[in-house]
Coordinates of C-alpha atoms and ligand atoms in Angstrom, one line a residue:
M1 CA 18.1 -8.5 -10.4
D2 CA 20.3 -10.5 -8.0
F3 CA 20.7 -8.7 -4.5
T4 CA 22.7 -11.3 -2.9
L5 CA 25.6 -9.8 -1.0
S6 CA 29.2 -10.7 -1.3
D7 CA 31.0 -11.9 1.7
E8 CA 33.0 -8.7 1.6
Q9 CA 29.8 -6.6 1.4
K10 CA 28.2 -8.4 4.3
M11 CA 31.5 -7.9 6.2
M12 CA 31.7 -4.1 5.5
R13 CA 28.0 -3.7 6.5
Q14 CA 28.6 -5.5 9.7
V15 CA 31.6 -3.2 10.5
A16 CA 29.6 -0.2 9.7
A17 CA 26.8 -1.3 11.9
E18 CA 29.1 -1.8 14.8
I19 CA 30.5 1.7 14.4
A20 CA 27.0 3.1 14.1
D21 CA 25.9 1.5 17.3
E22 CA 29.2 1.9 19.3
Q23 CA 30.6 5.2 18.0
L24 CA 27.7 7.3 16.4
A25 CA 24.6 6.5 18.3
P26 CA 26.0 7.2 21.7
K27 CA 27.4 10.6 20.6
A28 CA 24.4 11.6 18.4
E29 CA 22.7 13.5 21.2
E30 CA 25.7 15.5 22.2
M31 CA 26.6 16.3 18.5
E32 CA 23.1 17.6 18.2
E33 CA 23.2 19.7 21.2
K34 CA 26.7 21.1 20.4
C35 CA 25.8 21.4 16.7
E36 CA 29.1 19.8 15.6
I37 CA 30.7 16.6 14.7
P38 CA 33.9 16.3 16.8
A39 CA 37.1 16.3 14.6
D40 CA 38.4 13.2 16.3
L41 CA 35.2 11.3 15.2
L42 CA 35.9 12.5 11.5
K43 CA 39.5 11.6 11.9
F44 CA 38.5 8.0 13.2
L45 CA 36.2 7.4 10.2
A46 CA 39.0 8.6 7.8
E47 CA 41.4 6.1 9.4
Q48 CA 39.0 3.3 9.0
G49 CA 38.8 4.2 5.3
Y50 CA 35.4 5.8 5.0
F51 CA 36.5 9.0 3.3
G52 CA 38.2 7.1 0.3
L53 CA 35.3 4.5 -0.4
F54 CA 35.3 4.8 -4.3
L55 CA 39.0 5.7 -4.6
P56 CA 41.7 3.6 -5.9
E57 CA 44.3 2.0 -3.6
Q58 CA 47.1 4.2 -5.0
Y59 CA 45.4 7.1 -3.3
G60 CA 44.8 5.2 -0.2
G61 CA 41.2 4.4 -1.0
A62 CA 39.1 1.3 -0.6
E63 CA 38.0 1.1 -4.3
L64 CA 34.3 -0.1 -3.2
D65 CA 31.2 -0.1 -5.3
F66 CA 28.0 1.8 -4.9
V67 CA 26.2 -1.2 -3.3
T68 CA 28.7 -1.3 -0.6
Y69 CA 28.5 2.6 -0.1
A70 CA 24.8 2.3 0.3
L71 CA 25.0 -0.5 2.8
M72 CA 27.5 1.7 4.9
I73 CA 25.5 4.9 4.6
E74 CA 22.3 3.1 5.7
E75 CA 24.1 1.6 8.8
F76 CA 25.8 5.0 9.7
S77 CA 22.4 6.8 9.3
R78 CA 21.1 4.5 12.1
G79 CA 23.5 6.0 14.5
S80 CA 23.8 9.6 13.2
P81 CA 22.2 10.7 9.8
A82 CA 24.5 13.9 10.1
V83 CA 27.6 11.9 10.2
A84 CA 26.4 9.7 7.4
L85 CA 25.9 12.8 5.2
V86 CA 29.4 14.0 5.8
V87 CA 30.7 10.6 4.7
S88 CA 28.3 10.6 1.6
V89 CA 29.4 14.2 0.6
Q90 CA 33.1 13.3 0.9
N91 CA 32.9 10.3 -1.3
A92 CA 30.1 11.0 -3.8
L93 CA 30.4 14.7 -4.2
V94 CA 34.1 15.3 -3.7
G95 CA 36.3 12.2 -4.1
K96 CA 34.4 10.6 -7.0
P97 CA 34.0 13.6 -9.2
I98 CA 37.8 14.5 -8.8
L99 CA 38.4 10.9 -9.7
T100 CA 36.1 10.8 -12.6
Y101 CA 36.8 14.2 -14.1
G102 CA 40.1 15.4 -12.6
T103 CA 43.4 15.6 -14.4
D104 CA 46.3 13.4 -13.2
G105 CA 47.7 16.5 -11.4
Q106 CA 44.5 17.1 -9.6
K107 CA 44.2 13.5 -8.5
K108 CA 47.8 13.5 -7.2
K109 CA 47.3 16.8 -5.5
Y110 CA 44.0 16.0 -3.7
L111 CA 43.0 12.3 -3.7
A112 CA 45.2 11.1 -1.1
K113 CA 44.5 13.9 1.2
V114 CA 40.6 13.4 0.6
A115 CA 41.0 9.7 1.4
A116 CA 43.1 10.3 4.7
G117 CA 40.6 12.9 5.7
E118 CA 43.3 15.6 5.7
L119 CA 41.1 17.5 3.3
V120 CA 37.4 17.3 4.0
G121 CA 35.3 18.4 1.0
A122 CA 32.2 20.3 0.3
F123 CA 30.0 20.7 -2.8
A124 CA 28.8 24.1 -3.7
L125 CA 26.0 24.2 -6.2
T126 CA 23.2 26.0 -4.8
E127 CA 22.6 29.9 -4.9
E128 CA 19.8 32.3 -4.1
E129 CA 18.4 32.0 -7.8
A130 CA 19.7 28.5 -8.4
G131 CA 18.1 26.0 -6.0
S132 CA 16.0 23.4 -7.9
D133 CA 16.9 25.4 -11.2
A134 CA 20.6 24.3 -10.8
G135 CA 21.3 25.6 -14.4
N136 CA 20.7 29.1 -13.3
V137 CA 23.9 29.4 -11.3
Q138 CA 25.2 33.2 -11.5
L139 CA 28.4 33.0 -9.6
R140 CA 30.7 34.3 -12.2
A141 CA 34.1 32.9 -13.2
A142 CA 35.7 35.3 -15.7
K143 CA 39.0 34.5 -17.5
K144 CA 42.0 36.6 -16.3
D145 CA 45.7 36.2 -16.8
G146 CA 45.6 32.6 -17.8
G147 CA 43.3 31.8 -14.7
Y148 CA 39.9 32.7 -13.6
V149 CA 38.4 35.3 -11.0
L150 CA 35.4 34.3 -9.2
D151 CA 32.6 36.5 -7.9
G152 CA 29.3 35.5 -6.2
H153 CA 27.8 33.4 -3.5
K154 CA 26.8 29.8 -2.6
L155 CA 24.2 28.8 -0.2
Y156 CA 23.6 25.8 2.2
V157 CA 27.1 24.3 1.7
T158 CA 27.4 21.2 3.8
N159 CA 30.7 20.8 5.8
G160 CA 31.3 24.5 4.8
G161 CA 32.6 25.5 8.3
F162 CA 35.6 23.0 8.3
A163 CA 35.9 21.8 4.6
G164 CA 39.4 22.6 3.1
L165 CA 38.4 22.0 -0.5
F166 CA 35.3 23.1 -2.2
L167 CA 33.9 21.8 -5.5
V168 CA 32.3 25.1 -6.8
V169 CA 30.0 25.3 -9.9
A170 CA 30.5 28.7 -11.6
R171 CA 29.4 30.4 -14.8
T172 CA 32.1 30.8 -17.3
D173 CA 29.8 31.7 -20.2
P174 CA 27.0 34.2 -19.4
E175 CA 25.2 33.5 -22.7
A176 CA 25.1 29.7 -22.6
G177 CA 22.6 28.9 -19.9
G178 CA 23.1 25.4 -18.3
K179 CA 25.9 24.8 -20.8
G180 CA 27.8 27.9 -19.6
L181 CA 28.7 26.2 -16.3
S182 CA 32.1 24.9 -15.0
C183 CA 33.3 23.3 -11.9
F184 CA 36.3 24.5 -9.9
L185 CA 38.3 23.0 -7.2
I186 CA 38.9 25.8 -4.7
E187 CA 41.0 25.6 -1.6
R188 CA 39.7 27.3 1.6
D189 CA 42.6 29.6 2.1
T190 CA 42.4 31.1 -1.4
P191 CA 42.3 34.9 -1.2
G192 CA 38.8 36.2 -1.9
F193 CA 37.1 33.1 -0.6
T194 CA 35.1 33.5 2.6
V195 CA 33.1 31.0 4.5
G196 CA 30.1 33.0 5.8
K197 CA 27.0 32.6 7.9
R198 CA 26.0 29.1 9.3
F199 CA 22.4 27.9 8.8
D200 CA 20.4 26.9 11.8
G201 CA 18.6 23.9 10.7
M202 CA 15.4 22.1 11.9
G203 CA 17.2 18.8 12.1
M204 CA 20.6 17.3 11.3
R205 CA 21.8 20.0 13.6
A206 CA 25.4 18.6 13.8
L207 CA 25.8 19.5 10.2
D208 CA 27.7 22.5 9.5
V209 CA 26.0 24.2 6.7
R210 CA 27.3 27.6 5.4
R211 CA 26.8 30.4 3.0
L212 CA 30.0 31.1 0.9
E213 CA 31.1 34.4 -0.5
L214 CA 33.6 34.7 -3.4
E215 CA 34.9 38.3 -4.2
G216 CA 37.7 38.8 -6.6
C217 CA 38.7 35.1 -6.0
E218 CA 41.6 34.3 -8.3
V219 CA 42.4 30.7 -9.1
P220 CA 44.8 29.2 -11.6
A221 CA 43.7 27.5 -14.9
D222 CA 44.3 24.1 -13.2
A223 CA 41.5 24.7 -10.6
L224 CA 39.1 24.0 -13.5
L225 CA 37.6 20.5 -13.0
G226 CA 36.7 18.9 -16.3
A227 CA 36.3 21.1 -19.3
E228 CA 34.7 24.5 -19.5
G229 CA 31.0 24.2 -20.0
E230 CA 30.9 20.7 -18.3
G231 CA 30.0 22.2 -14.9
L232 CA 26.3 21.2 -14.8
K233 CA 27.0 17.7 -16.3
I234 CA 29.5 17.1 -13.7
A235 CA 27.3 18.3 -10.9
L236 CA 24.2 16.4 -12.1
A237 CA 26.2 13.2 -12.6
S238 CA 27.7 13.5 -9.3
L239 CA 24.3 14.1 -7.6
D240 CA 23.1 10.8 -9.3
G241 CA 25.6 8.9 -7.3
S242 CA 25.0 10.9 -4.0
R243 CA 21.2 10.4 -4.3
I244 CA 21.8 6.7 -3.7
G245 CA 23.5 7.9 -0.5
V246 CA 20.5 10.0 0.5
A247 CA 18.2 7.1 -0.3
A248 CA 20.2 4.8 1.8
Q249 CA 20.5 7.5 4.5
A250 CA 16.6 7.6 4.4
V251 CA 16.4 3.7 4.7
G252 CA 18.7 3.9 7.7
I253 CA 16.6 6.4 9.4
A254 CA 13.3 4.3 8.8
Q255 CA 15.2 1.2 10.2
Q256 CA 16.2 2.8 13.4
V257 CA 13.0 4.4 14.0
F258 CA 11.5 1.1 13.4
N259 CA 13.9 -0.5 15.9
E260 CA 13.2 2.2 18.5
A261 CA 9.4 2.1 18.2
K262 CA 9.5 -1.8 18.4
R263 CA 11.5 -1.7 21.7
Y264 CA 9.3 1.0 23.1
A265 CA 5.9 -0.7 22.1
G266 CA 7.2 -3.9 23.6
E267 CA 7.7 -2.2 27.0
R268 CA 5.0 0.4 27.2
E269 CA 1.7 -1.1 28.7
Q270 CA -1.7 0.4 28.4
F271 CA -5.0 -1.5 29.0
G272 CA -3.0 -4.0 31.1
R273 CA -0.8 -5.2 28.1
P274 CA 2.1 -4.1 25.8
I275 CA 0.9 -1.7 23.4
I276 CA 2.6 -3.9 20.6
S277 CA -0.1 -6.4 21.2
F278 CA -2.7 -4.2 19.7
Q279 CA -3.5 -4.9 16.2
G280 CA -3.8 -1.1 15.3
I281 CA -0.1 -0.8 16.6
Q282 CA 1.2 -3.9 14.7
F283 CA -0.3 -2.5 11.5
Y284 CA 1.8 0.6 11.9
F285 CA 5.0 -1.7 12.0
V286 CA 3.7 -3.5 8.9
E287 CA 3.4 -0.4 7.0
M288 CA 6.7 1.0 8.1
A289 CA 8.5 -2.3 7.3
T290 CA 6.8 -2.8 3.8
R291 CA 7.8 0.7 2.7
M292 CA 11.3 0.6 4.2
E293 CA 11.8 -2.8 2.4
A294 CA 10.6 -1.4 -1.0
A295 CA 12.8 1.8 -0.4
R296 CA 15.9 -0.6 0.3
L297 CA 15.2 -2.6 -2.8
L298 CA 15.0 0.6 -4.9
T299 CA 18.3 1.7 -3.4
M300 CA 20.1 -1.4 -4.1
R301 CA 18.7 -1.6 -7.5
A302 CA 20.0 2.0 -8.3
A303 CA 23.3 1.1 -6.6
A304 CA 23.8 -2.1 -8.7
L305 CA 23.0 -0.2 -11.9
A306 CA 25.6 2.3 -11.0
D307 CA 28.1 -0.4 -10.5
A308 CA 27.2 -1.9 -13.8
G309 CA 28.4 1.4 -15.3
G310 CA 25.2 2.2 -17.2
R311 CA 22.8 5.3 -16.7
F312 CA 21.0 5.3 -13.4
S313 CA 19.5 8.9 -13.0
A314 CA 16.0 7.9 -13.0
E315 CA 16.5 4.8 -10.6
A316 CA 18.6 7.0 -8.3
A317 CA 15.8 9.4 -8.4
M318 CA 13.1 7.0 -7.8
A319 CA 15.2 5.6 -4.9
K320 CA 15.6 9.0 -3.2
L321 CA 12.0 10.0 -3.7
Y322 CA 10.5 6.8 -2.4
A323 CA 13.0 6.2 0.5
S324 CA 12.8 9.7 1.7
E325 CA 8.9 9.4 1.8
A326 CA 9.3 6.2 3.6
A327 CA 11.7 7.6 6.1
N328 CA 9.3 10.5 7.0
F329 CA 6.2 8.1 7.1
A330 CA 8.2 5.9 9.5
A331 CA 9.4 8.8 11.6
N332 CA 5.9 10.0 11.9
L333 CA 4.5 6.8 13.1
G334 CA 7.5 6.2 15.2
V335 CA 6.5 9.4 17.2
Q336 CA 3.0 8.3 17.2
I337 CA 3.9 4.9 18.8
H338 CA 5.9 6.7 21.4
G339 CA 2.7 8.8 22.4
G340 CA 3.5 11.9 24.5
Y341 CA 7.2 10.8 24.8
G342 CA 7.6 10.8 21.0
Y343 CA 6.9 14.5 21.1
M344 CA 9.5 15.1 23.8
K345 CA 13.4 15.1 23.5
D346 CA 13.6 12.2 25.9
Y347 CA 13.3 9.7 23.1
V348 CA 15.5 9.5 19.9
V349 CA 12.4 9.3 17.6
E350 CA 11.8 13.0 18.0
R351 CA 15.4 13.7 16.4
F352 CA 14.9 11.2 13.8
F353 CA 11.6 12.9 12.8
R354 CA 13.4 16.2 12.4
D355 CA 16.3 14.5 10.7
A356 CA 14.1 12.7 8.3
R357 CA 12.5 15.9 6.8
V358 CA 15.4 17.1 4.9
T359 CA 15.9 13.9 2.9
E360 CA 12.9 15.1 0.8
I361 CA 14.6 18.4 0.2
Y362 CA 18.5 18.3 -0.2
E363 CA 20.3 16.8 -3.3
G364 CA 17.1 17.8 -5.2
T365 CA 13.7 18.0 -3.7
S366 CA 11.0 15.3 -4.2
E367 CA 9.5 17.5 -6.9
I368 CA 12.8 17.6 -8.9
Q369 CA 13.1 13.8 -8.6
K370 CA 9.8 13.6 -10.2
L371 CA 11.1 15.9 -13.0
V372 CA 14.2 13.5 -13.4
I373 CA 12.0 10.5 -13.5
A374 CA 9.4 12.0 -15.9
G375 CA 12.2 13.2 -18.2
N376 CA 13.6 9.6 -18.4
L377 CA 10.3 7.7 -18.4
L378 CA 8.6 9.8 -21.1
K379 CA 11.4 10.7 -23.4
G380 CA 10.6 10.1 -27.0
Ligands
LIG401 C1 20.5 20.7 5.3 C2 20.9 21.1 3.8 C3 22.0 21.0 3.3 C4 22.3 21.1 1.9 N1 23.5 21.0 1.4 C5 23.9 21.5 0.3 C6 25.2 21.3 -0.3 O1 26.1 20.8 0.3 N2 25.4 21.9 -1.5 C7 24.6 22.5 -2.3 O2 24.9 22.9 -3.4 N3 23.3 22.6 -1.9 C8 23.0 22.0 -0.6 N4 21.6 22.1 -0.1 C9 20.6 22.9 -0.9 C10 19.5 22.0 -1.5 O3 20.0 21.1 -2.4 C11 18.5 22.9 -2.1 O4 17.8 23.5 -0.9 C12 17.3 22.2 -2.9 O5 17.9 21.6 -4.0 C13 16.1 23.1 -3.2 O6 16.5 24.4 -3.5 P1 15.9 25.6 -2.8 O7 16.0 25.5 -1.5 O8 16.3 26.8 -3.6 O9 14.3 25.5 -3.2 P2 13.5 26.0 -4.4 O10 14.0 25.6 -5.7 O11 13.2 27.4 -4.3 O12 12.0 25.2 -4.3 C14 11.1 25.6 -3.4 C15 9.8 24.6 -3.7 O13 9.5 24.6 -5.1 C16 9.5 23.4 -5.7 N5 9.8 23.6 -7.1 C17 10.9 24.3 -7.7 N6 10.9 24.2 -9.0 C18 9.8 23.3 -9.3 C19 9.4 22.7 -10.5 N7 10.1 23.0 -11.7 N8 8.3 21.9 -10.5 C20 7.7 21.6 -9.2 N9 8.2 22.1 -8.1 C21 9.1 22.9 -8.1 C22 10.6 22.7 -4.9 O14 10.5 21.3 -5.1 C23 10.3 23.2 -3.6 O15 9.2 22.4 -3.0 C24 21.3 21.8 1.2 C25 20.2 22.2 1.7 C26 19.8 21.8 3.0 C27 18.5 22.1 3.6

């Protein structure tokens, strides 16, 4: 497989790296403390084209590929993994599914606004009884007067506090298990739709992650995305793509931890010399770098397969599984290399250590990635 980047991809990566270093990293601590991503930062990213990465020009998008998306998410994650996730959700879990499954009317209504950042989106699949078991969604969408009325709840919805558009997976057929689910595009101000409690996370504290309540929430028939019964298929296919983003995010976390630890180890002296001169410490960097490079290659492979248009579920799952473990491995050693300071908030590795943890959980836990991989590897 050829991983040579085009000049455009290299340029996009470079620009994203500059944004990460100049705009995201300097604000990351404040975003963490205030538990918010400033609206003007999101506006800036939208103006730079980062909210319409996959969308065609006619909607104001950049029409880029998964490889470029992964490169950008990796760079952004070095600056702020939370901001990178918002960008990833907007592109892979909102813009892309509307582009792929939406009607002309839905595309016209939403995509230009999504690309411009006028509408930030959210993806609402998880419920109390439907986490890893995504096919067990209970939120009910019953037919009424030519439209639907939705009742139920959603959990852990990223961007929930400020999103204007929600892709909600609901049950249209109570008897049909995973095949009885459908996707709906629901606007925030729809009567009966309430954004509830905000979750208080261990890391990625700038993320706005919410519970949703839907009570007698009436939507017209054209709120349905794709066909009835296609909800799980749409959600899982969208997650295949966004898992490339989480893998890239994990690689970016590993890279920044590596950079920070290398700088610290070059400055910190013990026994009369910089700690980076000790072979025991050098081996930590070797192990971090080897896993990080392997993770990057798996991520690029999944992205290249996605761009080639074939199936890439197992490859995306492998990339996410491995990269998220590599990020946690690196974050752990990054703290270790910083010694006592690594445990304190004085150095950013402490934040990356907490941020890395969720990459093994969201968009399907590591165990679920293994189920996806096994299902593909062992079929037949
Ligand atoms: C910060 C954050 C943001 C999130 N954002 C979103 C979002 O925007 N939209 C959204 O819909 N969801 C979101 N989620 C939800 C996330 O995707 C789920 O938390 C995740 O899929 C796991 O589901 P669960 O929490 O119910 O865990 P559970 O499914 O209860 O799993 C608990 C444990 O059991 C394991 N397990 C479960 N089933 C099996 C099995 N068959 N074999 C082996 N092990 C198994 C799991 O791997 C895990 O270790 C977010 C979560 C977090 C933490």
